[in-house]
Amino acid sequence: MTIKFQFGHSKLLNNFAGLAIHDDALYFQELDDNANPIRSIIIPLDEGCVVDGTIKDFDMLESAFEKLHKKTGRINELVAIGIPSYDAVIRPLNLPRMTLDDIKSTLALNFDEYFPFQSSEAVFDALIIQTPDESEENDSITVLTAAAKIEIIERLLDISRKTGIPAGAIEPIIFAMTRSAPEALEGMSIFASAHAIVTTWNGNGIYFRAANNARGIQEIMSTVQYIENQYRRIRTGHLVLAGLDFKINSTSGIKVINMTDKFFAAKGLALRNRSSIPALDIRPQEYIELERRRYAFNPTRMAMWIMLSCFFMLSAGTIGFAIRNIYTLIDDIDKLRDNVNELTSKRMRLVEDNSRLEQETKKTEKIIEFFRDDIPVLEVMNALEENAGTGIKFDNMDFSRNLTTISAVIDGKADDEQSVINLMEGLKDSGLFLNVMLPVSQKDMMTKRIIFKLVLAVRDEA
């Protein structure tokens, strides 16, 4: 047998939610700490999914589970699932007094004597109950047993795993419903539903029989008569009608209670850990054991989890520290790259400036060399400065030299013609020039200034 598990449920709580599979719908209910409903959800079942208290189509059932999970979201409690009335067989058995473990071993060996299918095809659970005529001096005890075909239970567990509904228990719906009425704890009570009639004694189920809605009243009354004949010292105190349309008015002293709440079975399932009424669980025993180990405190497992958590935290911290250092290094590299680019740009500018300065130096050296070789040029410039009035400005001077003379062509501007004439007279009288000529002279009509050109022939002796 292969058991599939659900590992999405993070913690095991003491409280349960109840999920009852009825003929017409799924009934889901969550209770608060005071057993008051928190959420009550009904998911209708497609026709043919559950027929006369038996699951017929598991694909339809899985679809309904999925719809339920979409409405509830993550369920933080384990869910007790109640299977329809005819998918489980419940029988009280009278056995020799022994421990519960021995009882289960005896049932496993003699399973075919008590149930209508082979032990290899079934799962079962058992618990010791009290009956009205039982005492500690008796050599026998009464054991309540429940069995179902393993195929049904495994498919239910598989559906709950797939749809994210954590199955904390699976029990017959006809016994779980008795927890929803406090009257079940008081003496002899009879519960009647659509498919079953259950007799309880102080919360212990002592008699179960199939029921038919068409003959519900007759079957209920015959059950009352049978129980009171079986236990002559005891009289039925309560009659609980769970989800039935008809009403009974009793004049025999039996208190009739009509449970109109459609969630009576779901509530009974949710109360499995809060009620003194014993609970059955027909999940496979190996599944229950593995679930118990999964949630039980284990020092070795705890130490391993702590070590694993520390390892992951250390790994995460190391990875985070490494990532932060990587980003820091990337930023530093970018800054260094920017600095290198800036220094490269400065270097290129320095190279350009150096090249320009070298060219300027060469020009300056040529000028200095020119002035050293042509001393008369300085004298010509001194003569021009001495004889130029305040209204004369020199724009350009070109010097040339042949074998015998040095020539100078001077462009300039003057405020009037007289200033030009005075300049020419002064240059002639300086004795520095062989000839002073004025080949070009004109008046600028815009500025009213005289534009002139002087041609000087410098004496070679100078």
mmCIF file of C-alpha atoms in Angstrom, residues 1-308:
data_model
loop_
_atom_site.group_PDB
_atom_site.id
_atom_site.type_symbol
_atom_site.label_atom_id
_atom_site.label_comp_id
_atom_site.label_asym_id
_atom_site.label_seq_id
_atom_site.Cartn_x
_atom_site.Cartn_y
_atom_site.Cartn_z
ATOM 1 C CA MET A 1 0.000 0.000 0.000
ATOM 2 C CA THR A 2 1.302 3.427 -0.928
ATOM 3 C CA ILE A 3 0.406 6.308 1.361
ATOM 4 C CA LYS A 4 0.721 9.850 0.045
ATOM 5 C CA PHE A 5 1.342 12.644 2.514
ATOM 6 C CA GLN A 6 0.696 16.368 2.637
ATOM 7 C CA PHE A 7 3.581 18.496 3.876
ATOM 8 C CA GLY A 8 2.011 21.930 3.498
ATOM 9 C CA HIS A 9 0.458 21.991 6.975
ATOM 10 C CA SER A 10 2.957 23.765 9.194
ATOM 11 C CA LYS A 11 1.672 23.066 12.692
ATOM 12 C CA LEU A 12 -0.593 20.678 14.534
ATOM 13 C CA LEU A 13 -3.263 22.395 16.609
ATOM 14 C CA ASN A 14 -5.417 20.866 19.312
ATOM 15 C CA ASN A 15 -8.544 22.127 17.568
ATOM 16 C CA PHE A 16 -10.126 20.614 14.485
ATOM 17 C CA ALA A 17 -12.337 21.881 11.712
ATOM 18 C CA GLY A 18 -15.116 19.582 10.527
ATOM 19 C CA LEU A 19 -15.884 18.536 6.955
ATOM 20 C CA ALA A 20 -18.966 16.341 6.548
ATOM 21 C CA ILE A 21 -19.707 14.601 3.234
ATOM 22 C CA HIS A 22 -23.498 14.429 2.830
ATOM 23 C CA ASP A 23 -25.541 13.296 -0.163
ATOM 24 C CA ASP A 24 -26.235 16.807 -1.375
ATOM 25 C CA ALA A 25 -23.168 18.847 -0.372
ATOM 26 C CA LEU A 26 -19.948 19.261 1.596
ATOM 27 C CA TYR A 27 -20.535 20.971 4.958
ATOM 28 C CA PHE A 28 -17.455 22.672 6.417
ATOM 29 C CA GLN A 29 -17.305 24.407 9.787
ATOM 30 C CA GLU A 30 -14.578 25.994 11.924
ATOM 31 C CA LEU A 31 -15.135 26.713 15.603
ATOM 32 C CA ASP A 32 -13.527 29.215 17.963
ATOM 33 C CA ASP A 33 -12.233 28.398 21.441
ATOM 34 C CA ASN A 34 -15.784 28.593 22.801
ATOM 35 C CA ALA A 35 -17.093 26.152 20.162
ATOM 36 C CA ASN A 36 -18.893 28.956 18.315
ATOM 37 C CA PRO A 37 -18.834 28.853 14.493
ATOM 38 C CA ILE A 38 -16.191 30.992 12.791
ATOM 39 C CA ARG A 39 -16.868 29.871 9.248
ATOM 40 C CA SER A 40 -19.657 27.702 7.883
ATOM 41 C CA ILE A 41 -19.430 26.824 4.187
ATOM 42 C CA ILE A 42 -21.634 24.651 1.989
ATOM 43 C CA ILE A 43 -20.302 23.316 -1.336
ATOM 44 C CA PRO A 44 -23.071 21.618 -3.374
ATOM 45 C CA LEU A 45 -22.178 18.233 -4.852
ATOM 46 C CA ASP A 46 -22.943 17.317 -8.449
ATOM 47 C CA GLU A 47 -25.677 14.774 -8.942
ATOM 48 C CA GLY A 48 -24.252 11.280 -8.778
ATOM 49 C CA CYS A 49 -21.282 12.159 -6.559
ATOM 50 C CA VAL A 50 -22.793 10.714 -3.356
ATOM 51 C CA VAL A 51 -25.853 8.511 -3.656
ATOM 52 C CA ASP A 52 -27.779 7.073 -0.680
ATOM 53 C CA GLY A 53 -24.918 7.568 1.758
ATOM 54 C CA THR A 54 -22.168 6.164 -0.509
ATOM 55 C CA ILE A 55 -19.473 7.965 -2.520
ATOM 56 C CA LYS A 56 -19.912 7.053 -6.185
ATOM 57 C CA ASP A 57 -17.693 9.511 -8.077
ATOM 58 C CA PHE A 58 -14.364 10.595 -6.565
ATOM 59 C CA ASP A 59 -13.582 12.977 -9.450
ATOM 60 C CA MET A 60 -16.693 14.982 -8.640
ATOM 61 C CA LEU A 61 -15.729 14.866 -4.960
ATOM 62 C CA GLU A 62 -12.229 16.175 -5.732
ATOM 63 C CA SER A 63 -13.756 19.047 -7.715
ATOM 64 C CA ALA A 64 -15.920 19.930 -4.707
ATOM 65 C CA PHE A 65 -12.865 19.807 -2.393
ATOM 66 C CA GLU A 66 -11.071 22.213 -4.744
ATOM 67 C CA LYS A 67 -14.019 24.628 -4.664
ATOM 68 C CA LEU A 68 -13.991 24.443 -0.865
ATOM 69 C CA HIS A 69 -10.275 25.227 -0.688
ATOM 70 C CA LYS A 70 -10.743 28.222 -3.003
ATOM 71 C CA LYS A 71 -13.288 29.613 -0.550
ATOM 72 C CA THR A 72 -11.359 28.853 2.640
ATOM 73 C CA GLY A 73 -7.823 29.529 1.469
ATOM 74 C CA ARG A 74 -5.138 28.082 3.722
ATOM 75 C CA ILE A 75 -6.689 26.124 6.604
ATOM 76 C CA ASN A 76 -4.646 26.505 9.794
ATOM 77 C CA GLU A 77 -6.314 23.580 11.579
ATOM 78 C CA LEU A 78 -6.420 19.898 10.883
ATOM 79 C CA VAL A 79 -9.714 18.802 9.361
ATOM 80 C CA ALA A 80 -11.758 15.858 10.609
ATOM 81 C CA ILE A 81 -13.494 14.388 7.556
ATOM 82 C CA GLY A 82 -16.764 12.514 8.021
ATOM 83 C CA ILE A 83 -17.506 9.871 5.397
ATOM 84 C CA PRO A 84 -21.106 9.043 4.397
ATOM 85 C CA SER A 85 -23.105 6.616 6.472
ATOM 86 C CA TYR A 86 -22.901 3.558 4.217
ATOM 87 C CA ASP A 87 -19.185 3.882 3.406
ATOM 88 C CA ALA A 88 -18.336 2.693 6.913
ATOM 89 C CA VAL A 89 -19.581 -0.162 9.067
ATOM 90 C CA ILE A 90 -19.922 0.484 12.827
ATOM 91 C CA ARG A 91 -20.502 -2.371 15.232
ATOM 92 C CA PRO A 92 -20.365 -2.732 19.013
ATOM 93 C CA LEU A 93 -18.751 -6.057 19.907
ATOM 94 C CA ASN A 94 -18.695 -7.976 23.170
ATOM 95 C CA LEU A 95 -15.164 -9.292 23.791
ATOM 96 C CA PRO A 96 -13.182 -10.707 26.717
ATOM 97 C CA ARG A 97 -11.579 -8.049 28.897
ATOM 98 C CA MET A 98 -8.183 -7.049 27.430
ATOM 99 C CA THR A 99 -6.164 -4.001 26.477
ATOM 100 C CA LEU A 100 -7.055 -1.931 23.455
ATOM 101 C CA ASP A 101 -3.897 -3.017 21.619
ATOM 102 C CA ASP A 102 -4.814 -6.671 22.186
ATOM 103 C CA ILE A 103 -8.345 -5.926 21.014
ATOM 104 C CA LYS A 104 -7.069 -4.478 17.737
ATOM 105 C CA SER A 105 -4.762 -7.452 17.239
ATOM 106 C CA THR A 106 -7.681 -9.835 17.841
ATOM 107 C CA LEU A 107 -9.872 -7.918 15.394
ATOM 108 C CA ALA A 108 -7.140 -8.024 12.754
ATOM 109 C CA LEU A 109 -6.902 -11.820 13.090
ATOM 110 C CA ASN A 110 -10.677 -12.425 13.092
ATOM 111 C CA PHE A 111 -11.749 -9.509 10.916
ATOM 112 C CA ASP A 112 -13.871 -11.581 8.522
ATOM 113 C CA GLU A 113 -16.126 -12.700 11.385
ATOM 114 C CA TYR A 114 -17.268 -9.165 12.151
ATOM 115 C CA PHE A 115 -17.226 -7.237 8.858
ATOM 116 C CA PRO A 116 -18.500 -7.934 5.323
ATOM 117 C CA PHE A 117 -15.130 -7.559 3.560
ATOM 118 C CA GLN A 118 -11.615 -8.974 3.757
ATOM 119 C CA SER A 119 -9.128 -7.542 6.256
ATOM 120 C CA SER A 120 -6.619 -6.968 3.427
ATOM 121 C CA GLU A 121 -9.135 -4.606 1.787
ATOM 122 C CA ALA A 122 -10.065 -2.657 4.912
ATOM 123 C CA VAL A 123 -8.937 -0.263 7.619
ATOM 124 C CA PHE A 124 -10.535 -0.129 11.056
ATOM 125 C CA ASP A 125 -10.436 1.479 14.466
ATOM 126 C CA ALA A 126 -11.775 0.431 17.861
ATOM 127 C CA LEU A 127 -12.398 1.928 21.281
ATOM 128 C CA ILE A 128 -13.734 0.602 24.592
ATOM 129 C CA ILE A 129 -17.155 1.950 25.545
ATOM 130 C CA GLN A 130 -19.579 1.726 28.459
ATOM 131 C CA THR A 131 -23.026 0.179 28.309
ATOM 132 C CA PRO A 132 -25.903 0.436 30.825
ATOM 133 C CA ASP A 133 -25.413 -3.107 32.162
ATOM 134 C CA GLU A 134 -21.614 -3.107 32.273
ATOM 135 C CA SER A 135 -19.580 -3.230 35.496
ATOM 136 C CA GLU A 136 -15.927 -3.663 36.390
ATOM 137 C CA GLU A 137 -16.673 -7.168 37.713
ATOM 138 C CA ASN A 138 -17.677 -8.434 34.269
ATOM 139 C CA ASP A 139 -15.189 -10.575 32.407
ATOM 140 C CA SER A 140 -16.262 -9.025 29.114
ATOM 141 C CA ILE A 141 -16.177 -5.528 27.721
ATOM 142 C CA THR A 142 -17.979 -3.718 24.909
ATOM 143 C CA VAL A 143 -15.839 -2.468 22.042
ATOM 144 C CA LEU A 144 -17.065 -0.019 19.416
ATOM 145 C CA THR A 145 -15.500 -0.830 16.042
ATOM 146 C CA ALA A 146 -15.624 0.961 12.708
ATOM 147 C CA ALA A 147 -14.280 -0.309 9.399
ATOM 148 C CA ALA A 148 -14.188 0.905 5.786
ATOM 149 C CA LYS A 149 -12.659 -0.207 2.537
ATOM 150 C CA ILE A 150 -9.079 0.981 2.292
ATOM 151 C CA GLU A 151 -9.579 2.135 -1.291
ATOM 152 C CA ILE A 152 -12.129 4.748 -0.176
ATOM 153 C CA ILE A 153 -9.942 6.045 2.646
ATOM 154 C CA GLU A 154 -6.792 6.238 0.518
ATOM 155 C CA ARG A 155 -8.625 8.103 -2.235
ATOM 156 C CA LEU A 156 -9.998 10.553 0.340
ATOM 157 C CA LEU A 157 -6.502 11.120 1.739
ATOM 158 C CA ASP A 158 -5.158 11.630 -1.784
ATOM 159 C CA ILE A 159 -7.902 14.171 -2.571
ATOM 160 C CA SER A 160 -7.261 16.058 0.674
ATOM 161 C CA ARG A 161 -3.521 16.175 -0.112
ATOM 162 C CA LYS A 162 -4.086 17.417 -3.684
ATOM 163 C CA THR A 163 -6.576 20.103 -2.666
ATOM 164 C CA GLY A 164 -4.643 21.392 0.360
ATOM 165 C CA ILE A 165 -7.166 20.311 2.997
ATOM 166 C CA PRO A 166 -5.139 18.661 5.811
ATOM 167 C CA ALA A 167 -6.937 15.474 6.902
ATOM 168 C CA GLY A 168 -6.389 15.117 10.649
ATOM 169 C CA ALA A 169 -8.892 12.273 10.987
ATOM 170 C CA ILE A 170 -11.485 10.295 9.041
ATOM 171 C CA GLU A 171 -14.446 8.906 10.918
ATOM 172 C CA PRO A 172 -18.001 7.750 10.179
ATOM 173 C CA ILE A 173 -20.369 10.665 9.991
ATOM 174 C CA ILE A 174 -23.155 8.811 11.834
ATOM 175 C CA PHE A 175 -21.136 8.625 15.055
ATOM 176 C CA ALA A 176 -19.472 12.060 14.849
ATOM 177 C CA MET A 177 -22.857 13.814 14.680
ATOM 178 C CA THR A 178 -23.668 12.790 18.275
ATOM 179 C CA ARG A 179 -21.080 15.284 19.606
ATOM 180 C CA SER A 180 -23.075 18.237 18.300
ATOM 181 C CA ALA A 181 -25.790 17.770 20.959
ATOM 182 C CA PRO A 182 -24.932 18.063 24.683
ATOM 183 C CA GLU A 183 -27.883 15.719 25.408
ATOM 184 C CA ALA A 184 -25.730 12.802 24.157
ATOM 185 C CA LEU A 185 -23.815 12.913 27.457
ATOM 186 C CA GLU A 186 -26.909 12.399 29.580
ATOM 187 C CA GLY A 187 -28.184 8.835 29.932
ATOM 188 C CA MET A 188 -29.834 7.101 27.006
ATOM 189 C CA SER A 189 -30.288 9.167 23.825
ATOM 190 C CA ILE A 190 -31.299 8.320 20.299
ATOM 191 C CA PHE A 191 -30.042 10.246 17.260
ATOM 192 C CA ALA A 192 -31.798 9.930 13.915
ATOM 193 C CA SER A 193 -30.464 11.246 10.596
ATOM 194 C CA ALA A 194 -31.266 10.640 6.943
ATOM 195 C CA HIS A 195 -29.425 7.322 6.755
ATOM 196 C CA ALA A 196 -28.766 6.124 10.294
ATOM 197 C CA ILE A 197 -30.127 5.826 13.813
ATOM 198 C CA VAL A 198 -27.622 5.859 16.679
ATOM 199 C CA THR A 199 -28.253 5.025 20.316
ATOM 200 C CA THR A 200 -25.836 6.476 22.895
ATOM 201 C CA TRP A 201 -25.331 5.865 26.592
ATOM 202 C CA ASN A 202 -23.548 8.730 28.332
ATOM 203 C CA GLY A 203 -21.925 9.617 25.010
ATOM 204 C CA ASN A 204 -20.936 6.058 24.066
ATOM 205 C CA GLY A 205 -22.458 4.683 20.880
ATOM 206 C CA ILE A 206 -24.035 1.338 21.786
ATOM 207 C CA TYR A 207 -26.399 0.645 18.878
ATOM 208 C CA PHE A 208 -26.388 1.549 15.157
ATOM 209 C CA ARG A 209 -28.858 0.764 12.425
ATOM 210 C CA ALA A 210 -29.570 1.889 8.876
ATOM 211 C CA ALA A 211 -32.493 4.232 8.316
ATOM 212 C CA ASN A 212 -34.801 5.161 5.480
ATOM 213 C CA ASN A 213 -36.364 8.592 5.303
ATOM 214 C CA ALA A 214 -39.593 7.180 3.879
ATOM 215 C CA ARG A 215 -40.111 5.069 7.024
ATOM 216 C CA GLY A 216 -38.203 7.290 9.437
ATOM 217 C CA ILE A 217 -40.806 7.601 12.180
ATOM 218 C CA GLN A 218 -41.538 3.888 12.324
ATOM 219 C CA GLU A 219 -37.847 2.993 12.401
ATOM 220 C CA ILE A 220 -37.161 5.510 15.155
ATOM 221 C CA MET A 221 -39.961 4.276 17.357
ATOM 222 C CA SER A 222 -39.030 0.624 16.805
ATOM 223 C CA THR A 223 -35.458 1.511 17.826
ATOM 224 C CA VAL A 224 -36.762 3.067 21.036
ATOM 225 C CA GLN A 225 -38.744 -0.058 21.812
ATOM 226 C CA TYR A 226 -35.811 -2.363 21.026
ATOM 227 C CA ILE A 227 -33.390 -0.444 23.247
ATOM 228 C CA GLU A 228 -35.784 -0.238 26.161
ATOM 229 C CA ASN A 229 -36.493 -3.985 25.863
ATOM 230 C CA GLN A 230 -32.743 -4.662 25.724
ATOM 231 C CA TYR A 231 -32.025 -2.527 28.799
ATOM 232 C CA ARG A 232 -35.176 -2.752 30.888
ATOM 233 C CA ARG A 233 -33.842 -0.650 33.724
ATOM 234 C CA ILE A 234 -33.123 2.298 31.438
ATOM 235 C CA ARG A 235 -35.543 4.613 29.658
ATOM 236 C CA THR A 236 -34.737 6.821 26.683
ATOM 237 C CA GLY A 237 -34.342 10.411 27.815
ATOM 238 C CA HIS A 238 -33.733 12.293 24.534
ATOM 239 C CA LEU A 239 -34.663 11.823 20.921
ATOM 240 C CA VAL A 240 -32.536 14.006 18.606
ATOM 241 C CA LEU A 241 -33.732 14.468 15.017
ATOM 242 C CA ALA A 242 -30.733 15.643 12.985
ATOM 243 C CA GLY A 243 -31.532 17.215 9.636
ATOM 244 C CA LEU A 244 -34.912 15.491 9.226
ATOM 245 C CA ASP A 245 -37.973 17.214 7.804
ATOM 246 C CA PHE A 246 -40.600 15.608 10.045
ATOM 247 C CA LYS A 247 -41.282 16.339 13.709
ATOM 248 C CA ILE A 248 -42.330 14.021 16.528
ATOM 249 C CA ASN A 249 -44.491 15.075 19.443
ATOM 250 C CA SER A 250 -43.847 12.625 22.269
ATOM 251 C CA THR A 251 -46.169 12.041 25.197
ATOM 252 C CA SER A 252 -44.056 9.244 26.678
ATOM 253 C CA GLY A 253 -41.675 11.474 28.591
ATOM 254 C CA ILE A 254 -38.988 11.423 25.874
ATOM 255 C CA LYS A 255 -37.659 14.900 25.159
ATOM 256 C CA VAL A 256 -37.660 15.471 21.391
ATOM 257 C CA ILE A 257 -34.982 17.816 19.994
ATOM 258 C CA ASN A 258 -35.101 18.959 16.373
ATOM 259 C CA MET A 259 -31.643 19.982 15.148
ATOM 260 C CA THR A 260 -32.292 22.492 12.353
ATOM 261 C CA ASP A 261 -28.643 23.419 11.965
ATOM 262 C CA LYS A 262 -27.451 21.812 8.727
ATOM 263 C CA PHE A 263 -23.909 21.746 10.099
ATOM 264 C CA PHE A 264 -24.703 19.297 12.917
ATOM 265 C CA ALA A 265 -22.328 16.638 11.499
ATOM 266 C CA ALA A 266 -19.555 19.137 10.630
ATOM 267 C CA LYS A 267 -19.789 20.576 14.147
ATOM 268 C CA GLY A 268 -19.609 17.095 15.668
ATOM 269 C CA LEU A 269 -16.449 16.414 13.644
ATOM 270 C CA ALA A 270 -14.894 19.736 14.743
ATOM 271 C CA LEU A 271 -15.586 18.841 18.395
ATOM 272 C CA ARG A 272 -13.621 15.560 18.378
ATOM 273 C CA ASN A 273 -10.905 16.944 20.699
ATOM 274 C CA ARG A 274 -13.231 19.113 22.795
ATOM 275 C CA SER A 275 -15.923 16.603 23.720
ATOM 276 C CA SER A 276 -15.791 13.763 26.227
ATOM 277 C CA ILE A 277 -17.469 11.540 23.624
ATOM 278 C CA PRO A 278 -14.791 9.167 22.273
ATOM 279 C CA ALA A 279 -13.635 9.528 18.670
ATOM 280 C CA LEU A 280 -12.798 7.003 15.960
ATOM 281 C CA ASP A 281 -10.226 7.389 13.216
ATOM 282 C CA ILE A 282 -10.222 4.916 10.313
ATOM 283 C CA ARG A 283 -7.188 6.235 8.525
ATOM 284 C CA PRO A 284 -4.505 3.569 7.887
ATOM 285 C CA GLN A 285 -2.538 2.916 11.053
ATOM 286 C CA GLU A 286 0.821 3.471 9.367
ATOM 287 C CA TYR A 287 -0.429 6.820 8.101
ATOM 288 C CA ILE A 288 -1.507 7.822 11.617
ATOM 289 C CA GLU A 289 1.832 6.713 13.054
ATOM 290 C CA LEU A 290 3.829 8.674 10.501
ATOM 291 C CA GLU A 291 1.661 11.735 11.097
ATOM 292 C CA ARG A 292 2.179 11.355 14.837
ATOM 293 C CA ARG A 293 5.946 11.145 14.380
ATOM 294 C CA ARG A 294 5.815 14.085 12.047
ATOM 295 C CA TYR A 295 4.273 16.353 14.682
ATOM 296 C CA ALA A 296 5.732 14.729 17.812
ATOM 297 C CA PHE A 297 8.601 16.437 19.608
ATOM 298 C CA ASN A 298 11.883 14.812 18.647
ATOM 299 C CA PRO A 299 15.072 16.247 20.209
ATOM 300 C CA THR A 300 17.251 14.852 17.418
ATOM 301 C CA ARG A 301 14.970 16.246 14.744
ATOM 302 C CA MET A 302 14.785 19.559 16.596
ATOM 303 C CA ALA A 303 18.582 19.716 16.789
ATOM 304 C CA MET A 304 18.823 18.902 13.095
ATOM 305 C CA TRP A 305 16.269 21.606 12.278
ATOM 306 C CA ILE A 306 18.190 24.114 14.402
ATOM 307 C CA MET A 307 21.472 23.165 12.720
ATOM 308 C CA LEU A 308 19.845 23.286 9.299
#
